[in-house]
Amino acid sequence: MRTRITTAVAALLLLLAGCSTGGTRDDGRITLRFQSLAWQQESVAANKELVREWNAAHEDVKVEYVQGNWDGVHDQLLTSFEGGEAPDVIHDASDDLADFAYGGDLADLSGLLPERLKSDIPQRSWQATTFGKGVYGVPFLQEPRVLVANSAWLRKARVRIPTPGHPWSWDEFRRITAQLSGEGRYGVAWPLKEPVSVTLNLGLSAGGTLFERGSDGKVTVRFGAGDAVVPRTVHDQVARDRSAPASTLGSGGSDTLPGFFGGRYAMVPLGFSYRQQIEQQAPKGFEWQVLPAPAGADGLTQGVSPQTLSIAEDCTHKKEAAAFIDFLLRPKNMVRLALGDWMLPTGTQALADPALHTAEHGWATGTALAGHLRPAPAQSVRGYPEWKDKIATPAYQEYYSGAIGLGELRKRLEEDGNLVLARYQR
Amino acid sequence: MRTRPAARAGQYAALLAYLIFLAFPFLWLLSTAFKPPRELGSLHPTWIPRHPTLANFRQAFEEQPLLHAALNSLLAALGAAVVAVLVATPMAYVMARHRTRLARAASGWVVVSQAFPFVLIIIPLFLVLKRLRLIDSLAGLTLVYVVWSLPFALWMLVGYVRAVPAELEEAAAVDGAGRVRTLVSVTAPLLAPGIAATALFAFVTAWNEFFFALVLLKSPGNQTLPVVLTHFIGAEGVADLGPLAAAAFLATLPSLVVFALLQRRITQGLIAGAVKS
């Protein structure tokens, strides 16, 4: 009996030991580890294909594709940086980079990237990855928030169809959603599980800034007239007009799709990439189209947090890593990545590709919005995550559900919010 | 005591309702795994897929190395269960039979250790494992799982050991059995259900664990099933629901098989000590 147990344990330990990699292979070549967060089938395929192409053309620099995931990426990277085991090339979102950039975990790319890439991406996109004097990521994919609409419903109601050249104003949007509603049917369903980023990003269109940076560099919250336009529209649609159901306020975007397909909602504001799910899940014969989000005093402007590629500060082959990023983001390759993720490329050459200007699936509407996208207003504000979780999220949720009024919302965002931000800026 | 037929019918109905309640998530997962994308987006979902398809399973297997990840999970979970039980059993015996201050302090520490959040220990743990060259290895992950499940396993086993009457061991000693013989022939068989329940606890804990595996494993070939499952989920929680459900359904099967194999022993283990001798 004892022999059997000993043998079993020994076999198990040997098996486990055999499964460990035991460190990096040493075949004389440079090996870069590229952690990608691509997750949609076409996107993963495009990334893997590009890595294969790179490896075929570069015998001396091998890139190893590592599948990462959005869920928990911040904690995973944080631990990897602390332990000196981070991937060389890192895929993330610009709003996740600030802590790593200020913490010295990411390499400053200013002197590493070729002029072609620098000049191809507009300055406003670079702003999203510039922290202090350094650039800590290459912004390469982004998505505006759009209105996905039931075409047949809009046609039947004979409402004016907005275009990027002639969008709905927020007031007009409210009137139209009221016109489309009735008998358990709603003009719009707001999936506001994450109410803060949606509100702030769309709020830019109405001139909302919310965060004000003083001459001393300190940021304070000031809830101005422009900041009230989007919240008031949503609040009134839910609580006064009954043109938006209260039931979806706590839902994610995917949760609203069955109701949208089932003819319960005429429109759903969603990220541009949701089109892939809609195309896949919509019942046969269901007609849908992509409309620009409503415009305010600042037109179609809205905030985005682009997807980024960064290099770890600990990477010993930064020049090669930058060359790989340059390869991935050549215009044709950027188009492949954008099509795979159903998102917009940041590069101007890629954005001009005819494949992204077809009317099918609303691509043309999306590309027309690209010039209006700005870095999300909050992403460089230190203390934003705590302000968002402790103050803003509950305050917006209560306001949208009708539990508090605009005055109380303003008071909480400003008074309570500034106390939180002050702690980060002492 | 006789039970009236109406009362018995009520008991069965309540039991059935409870079983349905317990089985609902699993059955819904099963149903979702066989639905084509267009049925997933339906406002009126059905229990039985109208057009059942294996496409979700095909896509899940094509996109992700599920079998390899399942093997990794199995090795780590089995390793954790075996080692945790081997280490915890003698410790539990000593703590249960010799109620010294040290044993009481150890019990207290076990309780306190359960309050540590993952995030608090992950960076020191990462650095220690790096020093031991056990980052990105299943052996390192298994070691973490053993350490993580050991306190609770110990706690469980102490209870099971206490449920075995010490008088039985004393009787064996009076009959001339030595210490080892007593432990092997008298105590161990009575403790077996408890050991099985503890092993299952350690197995399931390790099988389902996500965060340590996410942080400690880097190579795609080493990733475990919970980590690979998240590859079907995108930013803001958007998910490729069909393949995710198919993969998640497959991921539940090993736990069910282990439960089925150990069911009788576990039941004995769970009720051990419930009746005072």
Short mmCIF file of C-alpha atoms in Angstrom, two decimals, chain A residues 10-205:
data_model
loop_
_atom_site.label_atom_id
_atom_site.label_comp_id
_atom_site.label_asym_id
_atom_site.label_seq_id
_atom_site.Cartn_x
_atom_site.Cartn_y
_atom_site.Cartn_z
CA ALA A 10 6.29 10.59 -7.34
CA ALA A 11 4.54 10.15 -10.69
CA LEU A 12 2.35 13.17 -10.05
CA LEU A 13 5.29 15.37 -9.12
CA LEU A 14 7.24 14.21 -12.18
CA LEU A 15 4.23 14.92 -14.34
CA LEU A 16 3.88 18.41 -12.89
CA ALA A 17 7.58 19.10 -13.26
CA GLY A 18 7.41 18.00 -16.87
CA CYS A 19 4.62 20.45 -17.54
CA SER A 20 6.55 23.50 -16.44
CA THR A 21 8.36 25.45 -19.08
CA GLY A 22 11.44 26.02 -17.02
CA GLY A 23 12.20 29.46 -18.45
CA THR A 24 12.76 31.02 -21.83
CA ARG A 25 14.13 28.93 -24.67
CA ASP A 26 17.64 29.84 -25.63
CA ASP A 27 17.97 29.32 -29.36
CA GLY A 28 20.12 32.38 -30.00
CA ARG A 29 17.20 34.47 -31.19
CA ILE A 30 15.50 37.36 -29.48
CA THR A 31 12.09 36.30 -28.25
CA LEU A 32 9.43 38.91 -27.57
CA ARG A 33 6.28 38.06 -25.70
CA PHE A 34 3.22 39.83 -27.10
CA GLN A 35 0.17 39.75 -24.85
CA SER A 36 -2.93 40.44 -26.89
CA LEU A 37 -6.42 41.09 -25.54
CA ALA A 38 -8.09 40.31 -28.84
CA TRP A 39 -11.05 38.06 -28.13
CA GLN A 40 -13.43 37.98 -31.08
CA GLN A 41 -12.85 35.09 -33.46
CA GLU A 42 -11.82 37.24 -36.45
CA SER A 43 -9.71 39.50 -34.27
CA VAL A 44 -7.74 36.64 -32.68
CA ALA A 45 -7.22 35.17 -36.15
CA ALA A 46 -5.95 38.50 -37.52
CA ASN A 47 -3.52 38.95 -34.63
CA LYS A 48 -2.18 35.42 -34.86
CA GLU A 49 -1.80 35.71 -38.61
CA LEU A 50 0.17 38.95 -38.26
CA VAL A 51 2.46 37.36 -35.68
CA ARG A 52 3.04 34.44 -38.06
CA GLU A 53 3.86 36.85 -40.88
CA TRP A 54 6.30 38.74 -38.66
CA ASN A 55 8.02 35.53 -37.55
CA ALA A 56 8.31 34.32 -41.15
CA ALA A 57 10.00 37.56 -42.18
CA HIS A 58 12.22 38.03 -39.11
CA GLU A 59 14.34 35.04 -38.26
CA ASP A 60 16.31 36.88 -35.59
CA VAL A 61 13.34 38.28 -33.62
CA LYS A 62 10.66 35.78 -32.74
CA VAL A 63 7.35 36.98 -31.34
CA GLU A 64 5.37 34.70 -29.08
CA TYR A 65 1.62 35.33 -29.05
CA VAL A 66 0.11 35.20 -25.58
CA GLN A 67 -3.64 35.35 -25.22
CA GLY A 68 -4.55 37.76 -22.43
CA ASN A 69 -8.02 38.73 -21.30
CA TRP A 70 -9.77 41.96 -20.44
CA ASP A 71 -11.08 40.55 -17.20
CA GLY A 72 -8.38 41.18 -14.62
CA VAL A 73 -5.73 42.52 -17.00
CA HIS A 74 -4.87 45.40 -14.66
CA ASP A 75 -4.14 43.14 -11.67
CA GLN A 76 -2.28 40.69 -13.86
CA LEU A 77 -0.05 43.40 -15.32
CA LEU A 78 0.47 45.03 -11.94
CA THR A 79 1.75 41.75 -10.49
CA SER A 80 3.87 41.04 -13.56
CA PHE A 81 5.49 44.47 -13.39
CA GLU A 82 6.21 44.10 -9.67
CA GLY A 83 7.77 40.72 -10.27
CA GLY A 84 9.75 41.81 -13.34
CA GLU A 85 7.93 39.26 -15.49
CA ALA A 86 5.75 41.47 -17.68
CA PRO A 87 5.15 40.72 -21.36
CA ASP A 88 7.38 42.74 -23.72
CA VAL A 89 4.58 44.11 -25.89
CA ILE A 90 1.37 44.88 -24.05
CA HIS A 91 -2.14 45.35 -25.42
CA ASP A 92 -4.41 47.39 -23.13
CA ALA A 93 -6.75 50.40 -23.11
CA SER A 94 -5.49 53.96 -22.70
CA ASP A 95 -7.52 54.57 -19.54
CA ASP A 96 -5.63 51.74 -17.82
CA LEU A 97 -2.16 53.10 -18.57
CA ALA A 98 -1.81 56.11 -16.24
CA ASP A 99 -0.80 54.18 -13.11
CA PHE A 100 1.71 52.07 -15.03
CA ALA A 101 3.14 55.07 -16.87
CA TYR A 102 3.58 57.18 -13.74
CA GLY A 103 4.87 54.10 -11.90
CA GLY A 104 7.73 53.64 -14.37
CA ASP A 105 6.51 50.26 -15.59
CA LEU A 106 6.08 51.24 -19.23
CA ALA A 107 8.73 52.45 -21.65
CA ASP A 108 8.55 55.97 -23.03
CA LEU A 109 7.96 55.39 -26.73
CA SER A 110 8.80 58.94 -27.85
CA GLY A 111 12.19 58.04 -29.25
CA LEU A 112 11.38 54.50 -30.29
CA LEU A 113 8.64 54.85 -32.86
CA PRO A 114 9.24 55.65 -36.53
CA GLU A 115 8.08 58.97 -37.93
CA ARG A 116 5.66 57.17 -40.26
CA LEU A 117 3.64 55.83 -37.35
CA LYS A 118 3.86 59.01 -35.28
CA SER A 119 2.55 61.20 -38.06
CA ASP A 120 -0.09 58.72 -39.22
CA ILE A 121 -1.98 58.85 -35.93
CA PRO A 122 -3.63 62.20 -35.10
CA GLN A 123 -2.32 64.23 -32.19
CA ARG A 124 -5.64 64.03 -30.34
CA SER A 125 -5.25 60.23 -30.18
CA TRP A 126 -1.68 60.50 -28.90
CA GLN A 127 -3.02 62.72 -26.09
CA ALA A 128 -4.77 59.65 -24.71
CA THR A 129 -1.44 57.91 -24.13
CA THR A 130 0.71 60.90 -23.17
CA PHE A 131 1.36 61.15 -19.45
CA GLY A 132 3.67 63.90 -18.27
CA LYS A 133 6.31 64.29 -20.95
CA GLY A 134 6.31 60.73 -22.21
CA VAL A 135 4.21 58.64 -24.59
CA TYR A 136 3.43 55.25 -23.09
CA GLY A 137 1.29 53.53 -25.67
CA VAL A 138 0.36 53.59 -29.33
CA PRO A 139 -3.38 54.18 -29.68
CA PHE A 140 -4.54 51.97 -32.56
CA LEU A 141 -8.22 51.05 -32.27
CA GLN A 142 -11.15 53.05 -30.94
CA GLU A 143 -14.91 52.97 -30.99
CA PRO A 144 -17.48 55.72 -30.77
CA ARG A 145 -20.81 55.19 -29.08
CA VAL A 146 -23.56 55.04 -31.70
CA LEU A 147 -27.30 54.50 -31.81
CA VAL A 148 -28.20 51.12 -33.24
CA ALA A 149 -31.72 51.48 -34.57
CA ASN A 150 -34.56 49.28 -35.79
CA SER A 151 -34.79 50.59 -39.38
CA ALA A 152 -38.33 49.38 -40.07
CA TRP A 153 -39.63 51.03 -36.91
CA LEU A 154 -38.01 54.40 -37.75
CA ARG A 155 -39.26 54.21 -41.32
CA LYS A 156 -42.79 53.45 -40.20
CA ALA A 157 -42.75 56.33 -37.71
CA ARG A 158 -41.45 58.62 -40.46
CA VAL A 159 -38.89 60.28 -38.25
CA ARG A 160 -35.96 62.13 -39.75
CA ILE A 161 -32.98 59.79 -40.02
CA PRO A 162 -29.89 61.52 -38.67
CA THR A 163 -26.54 61.42 -40.45
CA PRO A 164 -23.06 62.45 -39.30
CA GLY A 165 -23.53 65.58 -41.40
CA HIS A 166 -26.93 66.34 -39.91
CA PRO A 167 -27.27 64.57 -36.55
CA TRP A 168 -30.11 64.84 -34.04
CA SER A 169 -29.68 67.39 -31.29
CA TRP A 170 -30.19 66.07 -27.76
CA ASP A 171 -33.58 67.81 -27.63
CA GLU A 172 -34.62 66.37 -30.97
CA PHE A 173 -33.48 62.94 -29.83
CA ARG A 174 -35.68 63.25 -26.75
CA ARG A 175 -38.69 64.33 -28.82
CA ILE A 176 -38.23 61.47 -31.27
CA THR A 177 -37.85 58.82 -28.60
CA ALA A 178 -41.08 60.09 -27.04
CA GLN A 179 -42.77 59.91 -30.44
CA LEU A 180 -41.60 56.30 -30.93
CA SER A 181 -42.84 55.11 -27.54
CA GLY A 182 -46.14 53.66 -26.37
CA GLU A 183 -47.86 50.47 -25.22
CA GLY A 184 -44.85 48.79 -23.63
CA ARG A 185 -42.57 49.91 -26.43
CA TYR A 186 -39.80 52.40 -25.90
CA GLY A 187 -37.93 54.77 -28.18
CA VAL A 188 -34.60 53.97 -26.58
CA ALA A 189 -33.11 51.59 -24.02
CA TRP A 190 -30.11 52.87 -22.12
CA PRO A 191 -27.79 50.10 -20.92
CA LEU A 192 -26.12 52.01 -18.10
CA LYS A 193 -24.36 49.40 -16.04
CA GLU A 194 -21.32 51.69 -16.29
CA PRO A 195 -23.11 55.05 -16.18
CA VAL A 196 -20.08 57.27 -15.57
CA SER A 197 -17.97 56.63 -18.66
CA VAL A 198 -21.03 56.69 -20.95
CA THR A 199 -22.29 59.95 -19.47
CA LEU A 200 -18.93 61.69 -19.46
CA ASN A 201 -17.90 60.54 -22.93
CA LEU A 202 -21.21 61.51 -24.56
CA GLY A 203 -21.28 64.69 -22.45
CA LEU A 204 -18.38 66.13 -24.45
CA SER A 205 -20.80 66.70 -27.33
#
